[in-house]
XYZ file of C-alpha atoms in Angstrom:
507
model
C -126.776 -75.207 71.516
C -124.687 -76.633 68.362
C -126.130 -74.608 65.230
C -124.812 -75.905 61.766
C -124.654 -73.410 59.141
C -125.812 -75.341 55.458
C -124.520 -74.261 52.330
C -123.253 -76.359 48.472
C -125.227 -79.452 47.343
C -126.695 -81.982 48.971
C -123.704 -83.883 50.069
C -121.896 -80.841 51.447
C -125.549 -80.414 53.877
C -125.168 -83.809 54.743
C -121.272 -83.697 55.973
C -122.546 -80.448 57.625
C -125.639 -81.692 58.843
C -123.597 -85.145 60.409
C -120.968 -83.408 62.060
C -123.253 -81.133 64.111
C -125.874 -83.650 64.787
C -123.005 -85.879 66.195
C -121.689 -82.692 68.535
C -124.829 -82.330 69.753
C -125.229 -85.413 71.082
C -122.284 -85.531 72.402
C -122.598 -81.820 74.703
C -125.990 -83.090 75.174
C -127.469 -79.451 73.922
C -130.394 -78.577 71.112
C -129.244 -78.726 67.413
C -130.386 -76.559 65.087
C -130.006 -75.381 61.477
C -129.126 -72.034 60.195
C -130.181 -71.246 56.653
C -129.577 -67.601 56.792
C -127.783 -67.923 53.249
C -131.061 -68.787 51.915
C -131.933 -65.781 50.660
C -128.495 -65.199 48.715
C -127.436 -69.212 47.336
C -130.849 -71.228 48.292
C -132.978 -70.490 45.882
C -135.112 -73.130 43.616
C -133.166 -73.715 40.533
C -129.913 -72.926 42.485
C -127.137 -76.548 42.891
C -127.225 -75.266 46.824
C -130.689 -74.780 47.615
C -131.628 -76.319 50.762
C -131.914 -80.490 50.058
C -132.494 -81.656 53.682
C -136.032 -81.318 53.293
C -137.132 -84.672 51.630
C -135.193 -86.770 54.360
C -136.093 -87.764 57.800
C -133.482 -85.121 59.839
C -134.435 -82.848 62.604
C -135.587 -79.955 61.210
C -135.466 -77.230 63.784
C -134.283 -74.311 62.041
C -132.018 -71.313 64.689
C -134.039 -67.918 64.998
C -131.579 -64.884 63.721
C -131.138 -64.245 66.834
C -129.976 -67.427 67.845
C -127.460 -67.332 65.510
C -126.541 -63.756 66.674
C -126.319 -65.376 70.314
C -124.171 -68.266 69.396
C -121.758 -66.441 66.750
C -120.443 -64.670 69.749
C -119.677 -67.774 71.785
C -117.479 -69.719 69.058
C -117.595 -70.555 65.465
C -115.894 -73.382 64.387
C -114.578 -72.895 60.585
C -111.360 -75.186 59.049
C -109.112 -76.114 60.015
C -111.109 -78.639 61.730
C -110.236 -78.628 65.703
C -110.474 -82.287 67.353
C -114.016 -82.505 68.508
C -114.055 -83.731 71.848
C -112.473 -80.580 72.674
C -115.364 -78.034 71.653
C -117.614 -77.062 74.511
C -120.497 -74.227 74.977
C -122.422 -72.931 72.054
C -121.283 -73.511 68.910
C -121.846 -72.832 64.994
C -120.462 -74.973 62.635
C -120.172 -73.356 58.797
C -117.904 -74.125 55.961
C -117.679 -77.728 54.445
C -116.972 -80.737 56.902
C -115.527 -83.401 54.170
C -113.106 -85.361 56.036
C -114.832 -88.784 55.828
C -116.515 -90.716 58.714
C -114.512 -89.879 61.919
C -116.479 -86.696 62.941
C -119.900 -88.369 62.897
C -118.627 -92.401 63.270
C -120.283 -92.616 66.592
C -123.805 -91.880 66.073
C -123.652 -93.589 62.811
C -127.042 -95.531 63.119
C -128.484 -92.198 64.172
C -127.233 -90.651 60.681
C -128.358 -93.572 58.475
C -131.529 -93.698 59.927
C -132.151 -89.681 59.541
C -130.672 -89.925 56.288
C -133.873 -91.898 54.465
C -135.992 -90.412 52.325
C -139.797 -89.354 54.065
C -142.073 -90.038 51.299
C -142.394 -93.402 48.892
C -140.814 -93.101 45.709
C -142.495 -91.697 42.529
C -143.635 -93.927 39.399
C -140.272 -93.405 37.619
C -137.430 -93.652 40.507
C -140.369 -96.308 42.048
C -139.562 -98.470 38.360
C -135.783 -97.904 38.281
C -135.134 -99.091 42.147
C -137.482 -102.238 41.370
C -134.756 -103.053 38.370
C -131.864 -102.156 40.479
C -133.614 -104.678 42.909
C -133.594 -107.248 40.204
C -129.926 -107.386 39.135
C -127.708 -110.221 40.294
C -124.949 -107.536 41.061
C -125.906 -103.848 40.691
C -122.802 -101.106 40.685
C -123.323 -98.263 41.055
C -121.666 -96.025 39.152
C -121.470 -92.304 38.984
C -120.142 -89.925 36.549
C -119.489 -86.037 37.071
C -118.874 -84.390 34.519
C -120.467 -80.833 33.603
C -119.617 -78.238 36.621
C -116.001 -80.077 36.908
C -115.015 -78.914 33.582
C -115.858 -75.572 34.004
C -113.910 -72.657 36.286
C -112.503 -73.086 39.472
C -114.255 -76.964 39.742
C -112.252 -78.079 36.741
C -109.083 -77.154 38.355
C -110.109 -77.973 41.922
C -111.282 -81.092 41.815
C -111.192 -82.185 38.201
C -113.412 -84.252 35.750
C -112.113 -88.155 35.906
C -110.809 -89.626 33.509
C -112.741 -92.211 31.118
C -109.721 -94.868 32.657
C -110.359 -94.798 36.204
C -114.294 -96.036 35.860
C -112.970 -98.792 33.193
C -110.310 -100.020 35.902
C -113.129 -100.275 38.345
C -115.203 -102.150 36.440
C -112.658 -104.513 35.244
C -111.653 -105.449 39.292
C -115.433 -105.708 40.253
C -115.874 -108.438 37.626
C -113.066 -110.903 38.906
C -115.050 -111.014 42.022
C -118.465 -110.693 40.799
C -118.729 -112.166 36.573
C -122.660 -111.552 36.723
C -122.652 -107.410 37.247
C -124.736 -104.691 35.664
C -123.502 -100.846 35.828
C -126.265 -98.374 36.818
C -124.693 -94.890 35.557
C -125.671 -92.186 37.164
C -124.754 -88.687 36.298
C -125.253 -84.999 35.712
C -124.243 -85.157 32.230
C -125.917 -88.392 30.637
C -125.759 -87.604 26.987
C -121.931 -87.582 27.441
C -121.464 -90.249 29.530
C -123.695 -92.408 26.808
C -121.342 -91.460 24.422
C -117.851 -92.020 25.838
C -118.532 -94.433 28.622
C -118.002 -98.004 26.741
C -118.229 -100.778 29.697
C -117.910 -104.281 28.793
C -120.463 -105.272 30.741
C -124.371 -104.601 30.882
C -125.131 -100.895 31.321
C -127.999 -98.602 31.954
C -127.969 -94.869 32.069
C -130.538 -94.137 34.767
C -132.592 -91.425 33.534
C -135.706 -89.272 33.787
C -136.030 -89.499 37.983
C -138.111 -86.847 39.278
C -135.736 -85.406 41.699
C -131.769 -85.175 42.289
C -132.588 -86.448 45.847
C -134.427 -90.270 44.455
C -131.398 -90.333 42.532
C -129.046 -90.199 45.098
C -131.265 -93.246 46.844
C -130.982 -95.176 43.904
C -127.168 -95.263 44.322
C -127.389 -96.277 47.794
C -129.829 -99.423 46.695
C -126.966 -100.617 44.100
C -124.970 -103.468 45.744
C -121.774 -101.925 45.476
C -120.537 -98.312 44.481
C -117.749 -96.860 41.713
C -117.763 -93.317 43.261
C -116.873 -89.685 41.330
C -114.420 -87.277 43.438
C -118.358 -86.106 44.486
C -119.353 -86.235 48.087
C -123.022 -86.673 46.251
C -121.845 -90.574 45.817
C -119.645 -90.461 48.555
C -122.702 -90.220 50.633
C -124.545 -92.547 48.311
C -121.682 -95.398 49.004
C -121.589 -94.861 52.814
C -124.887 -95.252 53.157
C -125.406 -98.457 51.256
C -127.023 -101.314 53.567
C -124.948 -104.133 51.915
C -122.321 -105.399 53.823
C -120.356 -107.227 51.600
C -120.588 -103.989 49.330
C -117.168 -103.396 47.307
C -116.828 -99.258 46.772
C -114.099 -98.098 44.600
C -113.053 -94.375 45.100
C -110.890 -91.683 43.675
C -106.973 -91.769 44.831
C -106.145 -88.929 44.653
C -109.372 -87.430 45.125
C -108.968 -83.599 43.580
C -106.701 -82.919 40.621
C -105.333 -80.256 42.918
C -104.245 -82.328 45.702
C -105.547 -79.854 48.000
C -108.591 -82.003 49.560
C -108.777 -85.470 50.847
C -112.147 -86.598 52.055
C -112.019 -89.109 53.963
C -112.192 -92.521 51.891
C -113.086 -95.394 54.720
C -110.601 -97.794 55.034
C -112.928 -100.452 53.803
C -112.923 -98.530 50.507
C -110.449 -99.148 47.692
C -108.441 -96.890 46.189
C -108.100 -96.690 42.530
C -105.091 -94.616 41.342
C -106.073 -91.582 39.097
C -103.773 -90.069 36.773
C -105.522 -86.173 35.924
C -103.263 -85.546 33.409
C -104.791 -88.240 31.446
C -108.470 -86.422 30.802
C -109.957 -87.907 28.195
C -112.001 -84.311 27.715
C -109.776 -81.338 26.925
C -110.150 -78.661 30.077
C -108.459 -75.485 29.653
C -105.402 -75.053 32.305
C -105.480 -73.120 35.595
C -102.316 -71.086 34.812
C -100.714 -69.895 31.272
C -97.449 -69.554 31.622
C -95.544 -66.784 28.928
C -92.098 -67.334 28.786
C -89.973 -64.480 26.686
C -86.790 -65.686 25.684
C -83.973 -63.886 23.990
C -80.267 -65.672 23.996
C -80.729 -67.131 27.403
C -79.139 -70.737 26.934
C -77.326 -69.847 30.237
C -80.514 -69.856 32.126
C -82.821 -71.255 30.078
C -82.762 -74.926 31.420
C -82.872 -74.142 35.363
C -86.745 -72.024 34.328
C -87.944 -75.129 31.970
C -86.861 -77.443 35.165
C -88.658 -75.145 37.523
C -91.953 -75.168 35.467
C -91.753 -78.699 34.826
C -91.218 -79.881 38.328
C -94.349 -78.231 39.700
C -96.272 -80.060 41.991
C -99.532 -79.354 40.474
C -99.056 -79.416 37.035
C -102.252 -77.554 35.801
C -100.418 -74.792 33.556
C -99.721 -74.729 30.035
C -96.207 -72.859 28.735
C -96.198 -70.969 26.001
C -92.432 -70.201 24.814
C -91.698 -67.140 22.832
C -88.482 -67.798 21.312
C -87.039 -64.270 20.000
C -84.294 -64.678 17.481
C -81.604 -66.253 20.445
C -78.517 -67.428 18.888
C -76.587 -68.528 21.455
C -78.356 -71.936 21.459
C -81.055 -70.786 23.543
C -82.920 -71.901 20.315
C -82.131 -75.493 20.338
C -83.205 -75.656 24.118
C -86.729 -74.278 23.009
C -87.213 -76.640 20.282
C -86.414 -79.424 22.631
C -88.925 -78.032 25.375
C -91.336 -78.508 22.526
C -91.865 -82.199 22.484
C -93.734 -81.528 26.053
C -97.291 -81.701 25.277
C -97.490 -79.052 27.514
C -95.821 -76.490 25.542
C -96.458 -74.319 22.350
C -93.226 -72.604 21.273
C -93.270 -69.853 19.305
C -90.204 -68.439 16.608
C -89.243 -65.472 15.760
C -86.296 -66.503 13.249
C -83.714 -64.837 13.120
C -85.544 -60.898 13.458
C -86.103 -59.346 16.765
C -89.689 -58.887 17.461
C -89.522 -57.458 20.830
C -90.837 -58.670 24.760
C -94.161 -56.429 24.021
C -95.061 -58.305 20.889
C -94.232 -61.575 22.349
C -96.152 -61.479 25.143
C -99.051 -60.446 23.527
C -98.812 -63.224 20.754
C -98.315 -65.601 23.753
C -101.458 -63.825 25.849
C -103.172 -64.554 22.385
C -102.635 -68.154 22.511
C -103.588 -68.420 26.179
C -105.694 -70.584 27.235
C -105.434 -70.530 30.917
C -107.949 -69.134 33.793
C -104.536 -66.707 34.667
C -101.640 -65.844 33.174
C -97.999 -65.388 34.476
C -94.975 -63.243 32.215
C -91.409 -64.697 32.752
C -88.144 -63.764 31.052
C -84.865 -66.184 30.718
C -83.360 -65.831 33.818
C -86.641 -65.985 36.300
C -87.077 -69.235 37.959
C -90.620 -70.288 39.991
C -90.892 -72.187 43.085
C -92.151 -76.154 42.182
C -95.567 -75.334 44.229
C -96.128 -71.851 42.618
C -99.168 -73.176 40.258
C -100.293 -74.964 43.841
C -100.457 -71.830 45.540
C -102.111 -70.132 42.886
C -104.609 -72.876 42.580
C -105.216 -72.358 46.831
C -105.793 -68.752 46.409
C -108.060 -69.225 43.156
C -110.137 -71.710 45.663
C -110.641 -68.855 47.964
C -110.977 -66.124 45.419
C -110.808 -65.398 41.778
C -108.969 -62.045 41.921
C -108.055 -60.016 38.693
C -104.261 -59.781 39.911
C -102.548 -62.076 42.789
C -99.187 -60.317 43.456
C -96.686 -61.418 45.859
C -94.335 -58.347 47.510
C -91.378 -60.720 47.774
C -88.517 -62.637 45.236
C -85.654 -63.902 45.638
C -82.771 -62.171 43.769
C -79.646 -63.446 42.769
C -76.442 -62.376 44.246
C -72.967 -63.385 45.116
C -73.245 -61.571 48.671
C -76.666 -62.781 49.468
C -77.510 -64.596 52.522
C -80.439 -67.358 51.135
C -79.363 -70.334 49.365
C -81.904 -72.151 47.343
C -81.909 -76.151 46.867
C -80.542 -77.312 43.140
C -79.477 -73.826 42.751
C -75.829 -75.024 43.970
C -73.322 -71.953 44.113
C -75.514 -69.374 43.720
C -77.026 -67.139 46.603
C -80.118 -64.745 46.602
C -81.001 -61.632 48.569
C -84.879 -62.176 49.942
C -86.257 -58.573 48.324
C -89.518 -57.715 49.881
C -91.622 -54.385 49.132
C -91.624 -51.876 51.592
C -95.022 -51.676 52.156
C -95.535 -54.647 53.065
C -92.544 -55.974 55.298
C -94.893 -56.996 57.750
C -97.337 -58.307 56.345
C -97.951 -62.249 57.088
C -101.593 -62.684 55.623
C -103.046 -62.061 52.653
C -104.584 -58.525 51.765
C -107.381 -57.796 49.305
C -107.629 -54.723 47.707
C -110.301 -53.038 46.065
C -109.781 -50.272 43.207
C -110.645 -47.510 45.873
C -108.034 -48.901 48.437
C -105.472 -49.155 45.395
C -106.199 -45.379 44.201
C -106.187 -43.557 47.440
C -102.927 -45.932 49.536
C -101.646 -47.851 46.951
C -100.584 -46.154 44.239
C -97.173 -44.116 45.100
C -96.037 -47.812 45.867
C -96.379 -49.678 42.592
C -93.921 -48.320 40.645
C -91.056 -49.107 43.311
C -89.855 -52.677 44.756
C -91.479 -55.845 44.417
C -94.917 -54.076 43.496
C -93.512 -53.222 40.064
C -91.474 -56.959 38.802
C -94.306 -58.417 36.176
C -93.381 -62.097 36.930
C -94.105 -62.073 40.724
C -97.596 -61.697 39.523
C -100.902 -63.732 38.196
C -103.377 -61.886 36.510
C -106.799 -63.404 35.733
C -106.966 -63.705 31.671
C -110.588 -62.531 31.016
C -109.536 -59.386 32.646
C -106.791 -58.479 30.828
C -108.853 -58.981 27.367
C -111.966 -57.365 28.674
C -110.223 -54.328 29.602
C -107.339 -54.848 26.573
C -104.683 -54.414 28.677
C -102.140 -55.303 26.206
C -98.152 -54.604 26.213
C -97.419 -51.129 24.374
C -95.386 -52.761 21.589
C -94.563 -49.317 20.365
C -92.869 -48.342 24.021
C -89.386 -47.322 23.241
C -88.123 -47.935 27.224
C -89.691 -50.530 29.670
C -92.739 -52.402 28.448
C -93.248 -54.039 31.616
C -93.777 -50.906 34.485
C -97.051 -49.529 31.944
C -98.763 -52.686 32.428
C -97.955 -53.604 35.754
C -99.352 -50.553 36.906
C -102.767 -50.366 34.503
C -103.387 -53.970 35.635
C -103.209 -52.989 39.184
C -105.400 -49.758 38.437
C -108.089 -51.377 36.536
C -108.421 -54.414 38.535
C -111.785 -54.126 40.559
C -110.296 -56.691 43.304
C -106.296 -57.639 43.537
C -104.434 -59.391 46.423
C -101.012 -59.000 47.987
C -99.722 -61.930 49.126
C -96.425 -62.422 51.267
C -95.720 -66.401 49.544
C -92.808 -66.600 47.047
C -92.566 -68.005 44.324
C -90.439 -65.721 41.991
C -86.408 -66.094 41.778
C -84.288 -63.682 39.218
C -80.956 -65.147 38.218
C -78.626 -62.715 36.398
């Protein structure tokens, strides 16, 4: 028996629903559907309710004991084993979007299943007869409000206004005659901002999400969002000289790739170039104070991050020892917001407050001078935000610098670094999440010794910091940084302890 566990919109359930339809064929065995999430993420006016219902699949939904059964036989969760090698009972959960390969060879089976049962109504019945009309229908599909909001925005990303212009543009040296059919869960704004110099309509006012997706597939050819909604849409579109642009990369993150069909092409995507403004994942709040020595080797290791979803906020405190002119420099970066203190001394406490102030950011990281970040530390925060949105992500290891130390570190010439790790934790090679309990009652004699206690090998989510105003005692007359440290880690209702690196001290 293959079981496929559904869960996210409709085309998550249809990767889902593919992949285990194809396995079953394949073992030969019964194929069922497990909707035991139903009661939790399924409901009505929910984006994951259950959408199979209006197409022509094989309903046969797995008893809880079924499930119970199978769950002890194998589960198959990514990473995503190689298919001809699963055997015996089997559920399937989690998101299968790695394009065509895991359900390829029963494809007439899926585009058959995947038809809507009942005849249009009036409104999607008008649109698909004036779809049916144009010389050369595109379809073209805009999403827009979820991915500018929370973990979507810096997951996967809004596109840029650019990308569906290029599209356009190298559909009409093959095709002069075309019309764009926009389709999209934000309509008033794409009516707005999306200017196309060729015929448009905005396809409105069809009575349900799943018509709407059929509509796309009718459209001759396909300009898909980084959506598996017109992924779907394009893959199952009967034309065969159909031309489908898609997404390169796909996520802002770089973290998925679904799959684009050879057949496909490519358009190149540049998220830095949002036409809508969308907060960053990570704020980072540098304090400096007559580093000049330093100061250039932490600008070069925020600037060469891989993922470059972070704003830096620069707190420049009085330096005089040209540290200043550095700053100012840093400043052109439209990523940056410098702050100056002149020539008084308003203290670390004070700046980073005025710095979390002007935060924008989901989290928020506090460096000095002479720390120094990995170039995927923003990527591995954005991993571990896709997973979960903890109040603090801490990692019990850094790399500190020292002449007798045994780890060199690459454009770091000369200099070596002692790996410091937290006592606690020395084995630990997974992720832990802690709870406040946990913290209170195992925790707590630890945090104010080793890694546990160093503010910048830390994240901490933003909204819980100013919901709780945890704020930097800027009347502390010894270590501002130890007080917060451990209040953040004693007020946070959910933190994790993470063996990655990403934090190097230089002295």
């Amino acid at each position: 028996m293959v079981i496929v566990r559904l869960g996210g919109g409709l085309g998550n359930q249809l990767y889902q629903y593919a992949v285990g339809r194809m396995l079953a064929c394949r073992l030969n065995t019964e194929f069922k559907l497990d909707l035991s999430v139903a009661k939790i993420s399924f409901k009505a006016d929910r984006h994951d309710r259950y959408r199979l219902g209006d197409f022509n699949v094989q309903e046969n939904f797995a008893t809880p004991e079924e499930i119970a059964r199978v769950r002890k036989t194998g589960i198959i969760p990514p990473p995503f084993p190689r298919l001809e090698n699963v055997q015996g009972d089997i559920l399937i959960k989690d998101n299968w979007m790695h394009g065509e390969e895991f359900f390829l060879a029963i494809a007439d089976i899926i585009r058959r299943e995947f038809t809507l049962k009942n005849p249009l109504h009036k409104n999607s019945a008008a649109w698909e007869k004036k779809i049916s009309a144009a010389e050369n229908s595109v379809a073209l599909h805009v999403r827009h409000g979820d991915y500018l909001k929370g973990g979507h925005a810096h997951i996967i990303g809004a596109l840029p206004l650019a990308y569906y212009r290029t599209c356009i543009a190298e559909l009409k040296k093959t095709f002069p005659n075309i019309t764009a059919f926009v389709f999209s869960d934000d309509l008033n704004w794409a009516q707005k901002n999306l200017q196309l110099d060729v015929p448009t309509e905005f396809v409105a006012e069809c009575e349900t999400d799943n018509e709407e997706f059929h509509l796309m597939s009718r459209c001759k050819h396909t300009v898909i969002a980084n959506s598996t909604f017109s992924w779907w849409a394009a893959w199952l579109n009967p034309n065969p000289d159909k031309k489908v642009f898609a997404p390169d990369p796909w996520a802002r993150s770089g973290l998925w790739n679904n799959g684009i069909p050879a057949s496909w092409t490519k358009v190149p995507v540049n998220f830095e170039d949002l036409s809508v403004e969308v907060p960053p994942l990570l704020s980072i709040i540098a304090y400096i104070r007559n580093n000049a020595a330093t100061l250039n080797w932490l600008l070069a290791s925020i600037f060469g991050q891989t993922f470059k979803d972070y704003e830096l906020i620069l707190i420049d405190d009085g330096s005089t020892d040209g540290g200043e002119h550095l700053c100012r420099k840093a400043a052109s970066n439209r990523k940056v917001t410098l702050t100056a203190s002149g020539r008084g001394c308003i203290g670390k406490a004070t700046a980073y407050n005025i710095g979390l102030d002007r935060a924008r950011g989901e989290y928020v990281m506090f460096l000095r001078g002479n720390d120094l970040i990995l170039s995927n530390t923003v990527q591995l925060l954005c991993r571990m935000y896709s997973r979960r949105a903890a109040d603090v992500i801490c990692s019990v290891q850094r790399l500190e610098e020292n002449p007798a130390g045994d780890v060199a570190v690459g454009g770091l010439d000369g200099k070596k670094f002692f790996r410091r790790v937290d006592e606690h934790f020395k084995n630990l090679n997974a992720p832990i999440i802690s709870n406040a309990d946990d913290l209170r009652q195992k925790l707590l004699p630890t945090i104010t010794n080793g890694a546990n206690a160093l503010l910048g090998t830390k994240f901490f989510r933003r909204d819980f910091l100013l919901k709780n105003a945890l704020l930097f005692n800027e009347n502390a007359v010894c270590d501002v940084e130890l007080p917060f440290v451990v209040n953040a880690l004693m007020f946070g209702a959910e933190r994790i302890f993470t063996p990655e690196l990403f934090h190097i001290e230089l002295h």
